[in-house]
CSV table of C-alpha atoms in Angstrom, one decimal:
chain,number,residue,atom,x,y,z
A,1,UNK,CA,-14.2,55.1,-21.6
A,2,UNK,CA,-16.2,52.0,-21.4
A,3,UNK,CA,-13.4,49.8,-21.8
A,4,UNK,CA,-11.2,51.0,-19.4
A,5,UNK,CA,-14.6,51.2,-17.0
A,6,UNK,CA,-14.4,47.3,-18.0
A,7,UNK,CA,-10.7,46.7,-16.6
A,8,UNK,CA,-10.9,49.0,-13.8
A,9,UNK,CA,-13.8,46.8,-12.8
A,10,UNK,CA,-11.9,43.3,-13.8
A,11,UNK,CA,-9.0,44.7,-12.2
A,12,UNK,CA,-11.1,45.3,-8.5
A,13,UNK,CA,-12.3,42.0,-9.2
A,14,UNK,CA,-9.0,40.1,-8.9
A,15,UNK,CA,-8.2,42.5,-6.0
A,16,UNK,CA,-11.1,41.2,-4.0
A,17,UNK,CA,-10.9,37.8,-5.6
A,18,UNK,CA,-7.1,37.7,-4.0
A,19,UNK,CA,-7.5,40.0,-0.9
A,20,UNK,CA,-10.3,38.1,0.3
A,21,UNK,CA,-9.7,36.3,3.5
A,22,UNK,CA,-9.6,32.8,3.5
A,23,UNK,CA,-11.2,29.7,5.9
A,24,UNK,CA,-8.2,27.4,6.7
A,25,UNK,CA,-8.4,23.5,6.3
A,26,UNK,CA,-6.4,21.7,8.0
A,27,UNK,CA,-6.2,18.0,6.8
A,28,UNK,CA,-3.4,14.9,7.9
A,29,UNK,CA,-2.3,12.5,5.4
A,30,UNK,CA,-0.2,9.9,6.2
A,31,UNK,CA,0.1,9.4,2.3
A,32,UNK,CA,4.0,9.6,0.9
A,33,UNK,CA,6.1,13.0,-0.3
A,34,UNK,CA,5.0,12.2,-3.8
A,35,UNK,CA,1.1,11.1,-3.2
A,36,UNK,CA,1.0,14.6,-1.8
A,37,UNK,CA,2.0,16.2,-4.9
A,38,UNK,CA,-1.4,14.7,-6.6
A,39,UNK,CA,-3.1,15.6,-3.3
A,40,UNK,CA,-2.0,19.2,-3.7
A,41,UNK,CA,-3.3,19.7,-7.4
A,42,UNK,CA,-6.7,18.4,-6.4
A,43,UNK,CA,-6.9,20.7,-3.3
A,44,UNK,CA,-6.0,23.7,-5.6
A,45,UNK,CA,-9.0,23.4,-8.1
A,46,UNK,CA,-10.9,23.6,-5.0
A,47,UNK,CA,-9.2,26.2,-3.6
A,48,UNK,CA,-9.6,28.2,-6.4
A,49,UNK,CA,-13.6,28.9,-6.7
A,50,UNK,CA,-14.2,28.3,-3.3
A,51,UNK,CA,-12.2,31.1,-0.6
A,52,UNK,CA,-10.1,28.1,1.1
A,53,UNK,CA,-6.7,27.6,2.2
A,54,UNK,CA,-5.6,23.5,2.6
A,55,UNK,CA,-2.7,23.2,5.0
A,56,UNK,CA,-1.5,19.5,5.0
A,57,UNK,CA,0.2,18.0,7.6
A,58,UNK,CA,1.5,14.4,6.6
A,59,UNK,CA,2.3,12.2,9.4
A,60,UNK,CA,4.2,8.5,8.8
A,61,UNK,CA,1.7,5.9,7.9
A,62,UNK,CA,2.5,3.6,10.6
A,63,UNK,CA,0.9,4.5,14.0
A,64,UNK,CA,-1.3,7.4,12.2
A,65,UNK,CA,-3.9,6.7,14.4
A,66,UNK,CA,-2.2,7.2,17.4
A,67,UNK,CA,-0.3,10.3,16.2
A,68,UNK,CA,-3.4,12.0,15.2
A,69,UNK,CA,-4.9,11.1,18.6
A,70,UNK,CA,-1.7,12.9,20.1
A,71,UNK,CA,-2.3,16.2,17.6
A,72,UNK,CA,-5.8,16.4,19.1
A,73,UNK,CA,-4.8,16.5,22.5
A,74,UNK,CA,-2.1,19.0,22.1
A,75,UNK,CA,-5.0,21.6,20.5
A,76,UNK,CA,-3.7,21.5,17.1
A,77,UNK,CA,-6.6,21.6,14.7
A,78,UNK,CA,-7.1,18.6,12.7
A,79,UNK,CA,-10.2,19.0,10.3
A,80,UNK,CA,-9.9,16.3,8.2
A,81,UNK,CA,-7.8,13.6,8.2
A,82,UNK,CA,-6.9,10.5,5.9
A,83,UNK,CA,-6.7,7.3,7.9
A,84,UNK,CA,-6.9,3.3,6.9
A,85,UNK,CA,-9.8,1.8,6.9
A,86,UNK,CA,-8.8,-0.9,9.7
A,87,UNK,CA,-9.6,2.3,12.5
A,88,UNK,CA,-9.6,1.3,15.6
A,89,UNK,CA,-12.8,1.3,18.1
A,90,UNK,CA,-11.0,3.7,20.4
A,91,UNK,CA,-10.3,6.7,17.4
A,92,UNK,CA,-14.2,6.7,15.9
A,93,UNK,CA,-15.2,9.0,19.2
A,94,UNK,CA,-13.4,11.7,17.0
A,95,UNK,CA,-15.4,11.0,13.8
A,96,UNK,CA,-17.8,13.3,12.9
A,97,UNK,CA,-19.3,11.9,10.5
A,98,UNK,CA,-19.2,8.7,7.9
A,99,UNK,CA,-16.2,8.2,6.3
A,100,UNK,CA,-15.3,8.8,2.6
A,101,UNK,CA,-13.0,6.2,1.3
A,102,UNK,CA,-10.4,7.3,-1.0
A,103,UNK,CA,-8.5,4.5,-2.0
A,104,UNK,CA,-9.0,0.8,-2.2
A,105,UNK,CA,-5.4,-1.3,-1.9
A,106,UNK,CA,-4.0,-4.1,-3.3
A,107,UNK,CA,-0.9,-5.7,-4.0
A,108,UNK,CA,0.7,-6.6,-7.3
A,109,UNK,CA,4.1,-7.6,-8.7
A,110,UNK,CA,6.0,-5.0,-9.8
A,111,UNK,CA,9.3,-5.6,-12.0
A,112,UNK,CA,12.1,-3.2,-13.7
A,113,UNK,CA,11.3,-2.9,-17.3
A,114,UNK,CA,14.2,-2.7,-18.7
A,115,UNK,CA,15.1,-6.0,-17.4
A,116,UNK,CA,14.0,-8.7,-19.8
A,117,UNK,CA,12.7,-11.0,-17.8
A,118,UNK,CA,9.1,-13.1,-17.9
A,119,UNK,CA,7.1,-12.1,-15.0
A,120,UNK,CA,6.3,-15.6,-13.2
A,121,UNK,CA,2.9,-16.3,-13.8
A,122,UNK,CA,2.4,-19.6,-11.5
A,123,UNK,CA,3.9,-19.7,-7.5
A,124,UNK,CA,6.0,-22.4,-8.3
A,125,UNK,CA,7.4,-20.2,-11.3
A,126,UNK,CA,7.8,-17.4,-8.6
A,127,UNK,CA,10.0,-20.1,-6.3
A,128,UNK,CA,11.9,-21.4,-9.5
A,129,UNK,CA,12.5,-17.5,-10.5
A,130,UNK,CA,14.1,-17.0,-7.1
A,131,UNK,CA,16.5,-19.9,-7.5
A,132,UNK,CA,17.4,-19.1,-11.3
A,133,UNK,CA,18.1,-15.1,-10.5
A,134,UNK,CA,19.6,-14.7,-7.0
A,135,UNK,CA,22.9,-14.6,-7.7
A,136,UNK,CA,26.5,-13.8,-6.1
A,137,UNK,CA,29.2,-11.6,-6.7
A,138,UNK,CA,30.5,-14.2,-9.1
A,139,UNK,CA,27.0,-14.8,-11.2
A,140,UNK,CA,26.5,-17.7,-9.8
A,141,UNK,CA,23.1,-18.6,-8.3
A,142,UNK,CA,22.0,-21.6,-5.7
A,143,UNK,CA,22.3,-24.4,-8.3
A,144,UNK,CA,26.0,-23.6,-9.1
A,145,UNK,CA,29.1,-24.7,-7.2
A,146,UNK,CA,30.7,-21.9,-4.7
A,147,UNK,CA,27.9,-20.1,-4.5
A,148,UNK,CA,28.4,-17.7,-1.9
A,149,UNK,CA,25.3,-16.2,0.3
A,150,UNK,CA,27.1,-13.9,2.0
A,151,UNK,CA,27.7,-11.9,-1.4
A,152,UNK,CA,25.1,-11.7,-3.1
A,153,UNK,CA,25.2,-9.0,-6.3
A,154,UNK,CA,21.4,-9.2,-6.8
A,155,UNK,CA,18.3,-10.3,-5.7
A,156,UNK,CA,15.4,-11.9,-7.6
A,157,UNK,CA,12.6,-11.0,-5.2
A,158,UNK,CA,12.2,-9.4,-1.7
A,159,UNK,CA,9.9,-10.8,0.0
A,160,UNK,CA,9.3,-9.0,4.0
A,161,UNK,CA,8.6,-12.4,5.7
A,162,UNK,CA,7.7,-10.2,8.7
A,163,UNK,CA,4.9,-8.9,6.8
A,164,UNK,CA,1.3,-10.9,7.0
A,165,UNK,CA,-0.1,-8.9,4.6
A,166,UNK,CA,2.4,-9.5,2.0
A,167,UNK,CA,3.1,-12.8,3.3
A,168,UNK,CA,-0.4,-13.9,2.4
A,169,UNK,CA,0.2,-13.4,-1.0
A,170,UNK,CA,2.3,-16.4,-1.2
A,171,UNK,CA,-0.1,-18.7,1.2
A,172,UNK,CA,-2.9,-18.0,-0.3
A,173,UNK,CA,-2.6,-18.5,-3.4
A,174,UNK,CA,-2.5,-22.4,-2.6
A,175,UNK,CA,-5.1,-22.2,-0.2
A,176,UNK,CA,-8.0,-20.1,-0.4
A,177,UNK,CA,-8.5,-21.6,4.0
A,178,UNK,CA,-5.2,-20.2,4.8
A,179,UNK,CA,-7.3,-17.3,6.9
A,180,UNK,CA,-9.4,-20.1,8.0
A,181,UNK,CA,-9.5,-23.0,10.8
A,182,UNK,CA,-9.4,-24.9,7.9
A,183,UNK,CA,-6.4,-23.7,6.6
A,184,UNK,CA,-4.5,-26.6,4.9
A,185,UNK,CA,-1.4,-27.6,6.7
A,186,UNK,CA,0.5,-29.6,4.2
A,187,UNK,CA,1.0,-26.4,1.9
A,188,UNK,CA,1.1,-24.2,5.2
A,189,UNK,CA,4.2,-26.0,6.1
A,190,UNK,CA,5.2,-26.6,2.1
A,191,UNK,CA,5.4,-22.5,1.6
A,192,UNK,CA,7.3,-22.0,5.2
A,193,UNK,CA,10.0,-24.5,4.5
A,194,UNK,CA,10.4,-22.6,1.1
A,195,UNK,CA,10.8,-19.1,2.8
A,196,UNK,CA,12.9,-21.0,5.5
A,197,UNK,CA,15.2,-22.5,2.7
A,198,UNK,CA,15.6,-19.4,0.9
A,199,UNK,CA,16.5,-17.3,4.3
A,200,UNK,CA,19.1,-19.4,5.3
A,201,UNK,CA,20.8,-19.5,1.9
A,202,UNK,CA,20.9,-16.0,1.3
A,203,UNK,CA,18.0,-16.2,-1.7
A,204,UNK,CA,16.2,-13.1,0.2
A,205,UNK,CA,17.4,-10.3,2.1
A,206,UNK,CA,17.3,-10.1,5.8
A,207,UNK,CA,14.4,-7.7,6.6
A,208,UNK,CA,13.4,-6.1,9.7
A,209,UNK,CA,10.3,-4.7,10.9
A,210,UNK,CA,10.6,-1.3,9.1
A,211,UNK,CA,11.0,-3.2,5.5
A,212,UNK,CA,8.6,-1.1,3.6
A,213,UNK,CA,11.7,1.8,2.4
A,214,UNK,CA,14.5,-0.3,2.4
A,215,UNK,CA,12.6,-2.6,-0.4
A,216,UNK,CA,11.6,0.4,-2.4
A,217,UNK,CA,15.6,1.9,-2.1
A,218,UNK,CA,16.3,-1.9,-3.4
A,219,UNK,CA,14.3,-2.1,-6.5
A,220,UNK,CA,14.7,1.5,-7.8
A,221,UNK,CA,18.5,1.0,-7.4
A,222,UNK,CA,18.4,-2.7,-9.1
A,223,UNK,CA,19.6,-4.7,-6.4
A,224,UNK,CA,16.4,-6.5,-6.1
A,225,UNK,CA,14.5,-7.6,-9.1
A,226,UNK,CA,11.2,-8.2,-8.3
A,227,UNK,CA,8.6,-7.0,-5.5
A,228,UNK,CA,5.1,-7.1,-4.5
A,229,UNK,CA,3.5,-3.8,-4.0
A,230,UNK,CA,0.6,-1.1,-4.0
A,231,UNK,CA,-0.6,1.2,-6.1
A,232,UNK,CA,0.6,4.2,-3.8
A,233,UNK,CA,3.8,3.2,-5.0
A,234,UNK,CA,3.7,3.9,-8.3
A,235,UNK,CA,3.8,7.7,-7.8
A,236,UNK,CA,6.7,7.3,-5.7
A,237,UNK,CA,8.4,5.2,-8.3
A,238,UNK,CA,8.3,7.1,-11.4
A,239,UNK,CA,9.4,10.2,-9.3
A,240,UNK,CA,12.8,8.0,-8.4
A,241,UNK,CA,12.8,7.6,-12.3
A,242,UNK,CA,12.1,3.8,-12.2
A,243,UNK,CA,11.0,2.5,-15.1
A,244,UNK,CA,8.8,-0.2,-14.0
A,245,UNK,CA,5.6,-2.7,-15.3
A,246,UNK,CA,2.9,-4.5,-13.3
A,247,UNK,CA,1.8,-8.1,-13.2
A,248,UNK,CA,-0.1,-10.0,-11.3
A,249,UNK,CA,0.5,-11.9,-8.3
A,250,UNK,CA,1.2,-15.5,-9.2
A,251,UNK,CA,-1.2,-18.0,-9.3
A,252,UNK,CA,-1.7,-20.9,-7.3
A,253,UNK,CA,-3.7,-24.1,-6.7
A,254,UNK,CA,-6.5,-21.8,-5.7
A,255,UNK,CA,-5.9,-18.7,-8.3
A,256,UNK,CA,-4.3,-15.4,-7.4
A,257,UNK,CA,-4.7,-13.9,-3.8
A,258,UNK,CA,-4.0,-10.2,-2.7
A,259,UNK,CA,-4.7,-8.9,0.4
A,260,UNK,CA,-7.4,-5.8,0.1
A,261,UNK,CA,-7.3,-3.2,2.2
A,262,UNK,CA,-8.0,0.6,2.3
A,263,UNK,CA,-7.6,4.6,2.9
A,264,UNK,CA,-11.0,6.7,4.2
A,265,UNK,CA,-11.1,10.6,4.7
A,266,UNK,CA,-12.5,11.0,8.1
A,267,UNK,CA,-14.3,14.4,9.2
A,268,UNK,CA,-12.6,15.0,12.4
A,269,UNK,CA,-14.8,18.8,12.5
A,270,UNK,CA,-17.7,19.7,11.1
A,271,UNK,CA,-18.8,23.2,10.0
A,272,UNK,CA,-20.3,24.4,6.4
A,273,UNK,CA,-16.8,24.6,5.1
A,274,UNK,CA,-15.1,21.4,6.0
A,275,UNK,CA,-18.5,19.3,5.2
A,276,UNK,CA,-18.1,20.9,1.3
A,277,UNK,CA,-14.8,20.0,1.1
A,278,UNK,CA,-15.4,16.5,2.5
A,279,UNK,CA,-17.9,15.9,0.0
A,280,UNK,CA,-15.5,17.2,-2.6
A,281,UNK,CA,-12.9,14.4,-1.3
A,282,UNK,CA,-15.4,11.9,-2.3
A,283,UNK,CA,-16.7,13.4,-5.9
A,284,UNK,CA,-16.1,11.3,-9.3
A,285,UNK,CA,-14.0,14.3,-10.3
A,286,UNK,CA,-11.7,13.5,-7.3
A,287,UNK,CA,-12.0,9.8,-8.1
A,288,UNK,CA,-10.7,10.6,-11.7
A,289,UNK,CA,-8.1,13.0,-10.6
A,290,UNK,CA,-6.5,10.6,-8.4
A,291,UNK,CA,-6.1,8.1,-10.6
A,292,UNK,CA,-4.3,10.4,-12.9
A,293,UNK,CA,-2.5,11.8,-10.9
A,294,UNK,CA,-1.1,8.9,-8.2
A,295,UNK,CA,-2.7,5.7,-9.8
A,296,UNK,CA,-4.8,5.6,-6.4
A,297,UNK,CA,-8.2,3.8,-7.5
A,298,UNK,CA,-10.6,5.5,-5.6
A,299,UNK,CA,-13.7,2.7,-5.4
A,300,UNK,CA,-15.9,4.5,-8.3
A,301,UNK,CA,-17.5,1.6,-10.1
A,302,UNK,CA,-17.5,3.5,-13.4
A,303,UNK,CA,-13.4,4.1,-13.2
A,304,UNK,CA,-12.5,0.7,-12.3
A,305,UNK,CA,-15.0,-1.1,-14.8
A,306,UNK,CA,-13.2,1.2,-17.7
A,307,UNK,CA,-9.8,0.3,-16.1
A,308,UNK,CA,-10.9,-3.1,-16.2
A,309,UNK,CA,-11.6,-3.4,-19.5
A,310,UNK,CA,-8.9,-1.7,-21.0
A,311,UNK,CA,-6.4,-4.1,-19.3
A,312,UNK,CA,-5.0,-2.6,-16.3
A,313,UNK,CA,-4.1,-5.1,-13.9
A,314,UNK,CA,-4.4,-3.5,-10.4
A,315,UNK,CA,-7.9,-2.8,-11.3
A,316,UNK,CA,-8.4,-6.7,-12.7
A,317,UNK,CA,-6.5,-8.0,-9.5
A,318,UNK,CA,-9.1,-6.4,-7.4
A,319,UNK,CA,-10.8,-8.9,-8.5
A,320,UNK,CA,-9.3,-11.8,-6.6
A,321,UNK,CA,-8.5,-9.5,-4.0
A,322,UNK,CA,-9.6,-10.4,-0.4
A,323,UNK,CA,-10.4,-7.8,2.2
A,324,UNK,CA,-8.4,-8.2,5.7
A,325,UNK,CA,-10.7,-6.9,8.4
A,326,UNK,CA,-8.7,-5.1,11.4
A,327,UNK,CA,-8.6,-8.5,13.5
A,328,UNK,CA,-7.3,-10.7,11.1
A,329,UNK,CA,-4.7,-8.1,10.1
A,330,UNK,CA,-3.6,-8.0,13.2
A,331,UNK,CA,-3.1,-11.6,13.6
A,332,UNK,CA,-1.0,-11.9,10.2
A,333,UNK,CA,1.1,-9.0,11.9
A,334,UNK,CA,1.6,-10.3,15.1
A,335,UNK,CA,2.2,-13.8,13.5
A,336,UNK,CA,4.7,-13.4,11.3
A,337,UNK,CA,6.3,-10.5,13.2
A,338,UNK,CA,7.2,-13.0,16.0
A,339,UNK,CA,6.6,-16.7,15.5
A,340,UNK,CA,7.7,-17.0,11.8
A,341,UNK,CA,10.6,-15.3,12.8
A,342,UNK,CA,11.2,-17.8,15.5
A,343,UNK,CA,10.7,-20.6,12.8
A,344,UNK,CA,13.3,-18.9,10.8
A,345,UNK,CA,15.7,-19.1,13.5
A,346,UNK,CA,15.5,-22.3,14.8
A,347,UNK,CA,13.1,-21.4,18.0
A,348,UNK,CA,10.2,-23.7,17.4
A,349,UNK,CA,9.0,-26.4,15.3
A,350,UNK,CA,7.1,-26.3,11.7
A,351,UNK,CA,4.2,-27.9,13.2
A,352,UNK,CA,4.6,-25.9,16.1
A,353,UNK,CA,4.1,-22.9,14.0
A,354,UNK,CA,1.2,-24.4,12.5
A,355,UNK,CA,-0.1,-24.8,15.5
A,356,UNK,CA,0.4,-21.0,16.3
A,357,UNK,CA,-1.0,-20.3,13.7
A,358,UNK,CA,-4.2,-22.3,14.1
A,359,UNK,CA,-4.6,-20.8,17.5
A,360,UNK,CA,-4.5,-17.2,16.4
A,361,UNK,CA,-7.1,-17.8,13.6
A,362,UNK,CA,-9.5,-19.9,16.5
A,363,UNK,CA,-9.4,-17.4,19.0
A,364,UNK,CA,-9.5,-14.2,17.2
A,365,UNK,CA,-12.5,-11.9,18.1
C-alpha cells in the first residue's frame, strides 16, 4: 500500500512539475542557426529546475542593434538580448542593467585538414602561399605561362579587402602604429600594393560587402583554401561537415595581430525572473558549457588559462589580440569599404589613400 502511496505521490509530482504554468523569456540572438543549438541546451538545464519557458528570436548580426530598436517599438517583448560589445550610445537607454559578456572574439586562420598543406607561419609566407596555390583551371598558378585569371579552379586564401577588421590582420602584423597617427607608411603602402596586385590578377576573389557567407560556402566546398575567422564559426563548420584545423594568424615584423572584439547579454527588462536568468547567462557553468558546446570562449580567466596551456590557439591568440573600440571600428569599416576599394580600381592614388587613411585615424572622436 505504501508503495503504491509512493507512486501515486511521484506520479502528482510530475503532473504538477509539468502542468505548472510557466514565466516566458524572451531573448534575441543575433548568433548563427548552429550557435543556437548550443544556446538551446544551456537554456534547457535552466528551464528544467526553474518554471521557465526561453523563446529565442535570432535576428542577422549585421544591424542587430537597429532591429532590436525596431522590435521594441512595435511592442514585441524583448527581455534579454545578445548584442556586440561596440553598442552604440543611442541603444544603452534600453539597458537595464550592466552587461554580461558572453563571448570574447578573435580571428584565426582556419585551413581544410585534409589538405596537406603547412599553415604559413610568417606574412610573407602568407603572400608566397597565395602565389604558390591560386591556381587555374589548368593547374597553373601566377608564376606559370598562360595563366588565366578569369578561371581560376581554386583559391589559396580569401581575403574580404572590404573588411577593416579582417583587413587589420594583414597591416598589423607589420606595424603595431597601423591604428595609430604613427602608422608606418612604407609597409602601409607595401601591404596595399600586394592586395592590389593580387585583385587584379585574379589571386583573390572579388568580394562584396556581404562577404562573410559567401567565404564560409567557399571553404566548406574547397574552392578556397585558406581563411581567417572566429571562433563562432567553428560550430557552423563542423555542422557543414568540414573537417578543419586552426593556426595562427601569421606573424609579422611586429608579431601576430588579431582584431578583439566581443558579444554581451544585455537585460533589456528587469523583474525577479529575467535578473536570475541573466545571472545564469554569466555563471562559470555557462562559461564551460559554451565552450563545449560552440567553442565560444566566454572571458572566464580559469577556462582560458587551462585552454591556454593545453595548447589551443584561439585562446593563446588572445593573447596578441588587440581590442577595436566602436570608433576605430568604424573607421576600418568605412575605410576599406570605400577608399580601398577606390584604390583597387584605379580611383585614387597609394599615397592618396594613405593619406585617407591618416585623416580618419587624426580626426576620429
Amino acid at each position: 500500500m505504501k508503495k503504491i502511496l509512493g507512486i501515486a505521490l511521484i506520479l502528482v509530482l510530475i503532473g504538477v512539475y509539468i502542468l505548472y504554468p510557466r514565466k516566458n523569456i524572451n531573448i534575441v540572438t543575433q548568433m548563427s542557426e548552429e550557435e543556437i543549438i548550443g544556446l538551446e541546451k544551456i537554456l534547457k538545464h535552466y528551464e528544467m529546475f526553474h518554471f521557465i519557458k526561453f523563446n529565442i528570436i535570432r535576428v542577422p548580426f549585421s544591424g542587430h542593434f537597429s532591429r532590436i530598436q525596431e522590435m521594441i517599438k512595435q511592442n514585441i517583448n524583448i527581455d534579454i538580448a545578445r548584442v556586440d560589445i561596440k553598442m552604440p550610445e543611442w541603444f544603452k537607454k534600453y539597458v537595464k542593467s550592466e552587461p554580461v559578456l558572453q563571448a570574447v572574439d578573435t580571428l584565426v586562420m582556419i585551413y581544410d585538414a585534409n589538405d596537406k598543406i603547412k599553415p604559413p607561419e610568417t606574412i610573407n609566407d602568407f603572400f608566397d602561399f597565395i602565389e604558390n596555390n591560386t591556381v587555374d583551371i589548368n593547374g597553373k598558378t601566377i608564376k606559370d605561362k598562360g595563366f588565366d585569371k578569369d578561371k581560376i579552379m581554386q583559391y589559396a586564401v580569401y581575403i574580404p579587402y572590404v573588411s577593416g577588421w579582417w583587413m587589420s590582420v594583414l597591416y598589423g602584423s607589420n606595424d603595431r602604429n597601423f591604428l595609430t597617427e604613427n602608422a608606418d607608411k612604407e609597409n602601409f603602402i607595401s601591404i596595399s600594393r600586394r592586395i592590389k596586385y593580387y585583385y587584379k590578377n585574379g589571386l583573390i576573389p572579388r568580394v562584396c560587402s556581404d562577404f562573410y557567407e559567401e567565404m564560409m560556402r567557399m571553404f566548406i566546398s574547397g574552392d578556397v583554401k585558406i581563411i581567417f575567422n572566429g571562433p563562432w564559426s567553428f560550430s557552423t563548420l563542423r555542422e557543414k561537415g568540414k573537417d578543419f584545423k586552426v593556426y595562427y594568424t601569421p606573424r609579422g615584423f611586429s608579431g601576430r595581430f588579431s582584431p578583439m572584439g566581443g558579444q554581451q547579454w544585455v537585460l533589456l527588462k528587469d523583474n525577479k525572473y529575467t535578473e536570475k536568468a541573466f545571472e545564469y547567462l554569466g555563471s562559470n557553468y555557462v562559461a564551460e558549457k559554451f565552450y563545449e558546446y560552440n567553442s565560444t570562449l566566454m572571458p572566464n580567466k580559469g577556462l582560458i588559462e587551462r585552454l591556454e596551456k593545453s595548447g589551443n590557439i584561439v585562446a593563446s591568440q588572445l593573447k596578441d589580440a588587440v581590442k577595436i573600440d566602436k570608433n576605430t571600428d568604424y573607421i576600418l569599416y568605412e575605410f576599406f569599404s570605400n577608399e580601398f576599394v577606390e584604390y583597387l580600381n584605379d580611383k585614387i592614388s597609394e599615397e592618396k589613400l594613405f593619406e585617407s587613411w591618416l585623416n580618419k585615424i587624426k580626426y576620429k572622436k
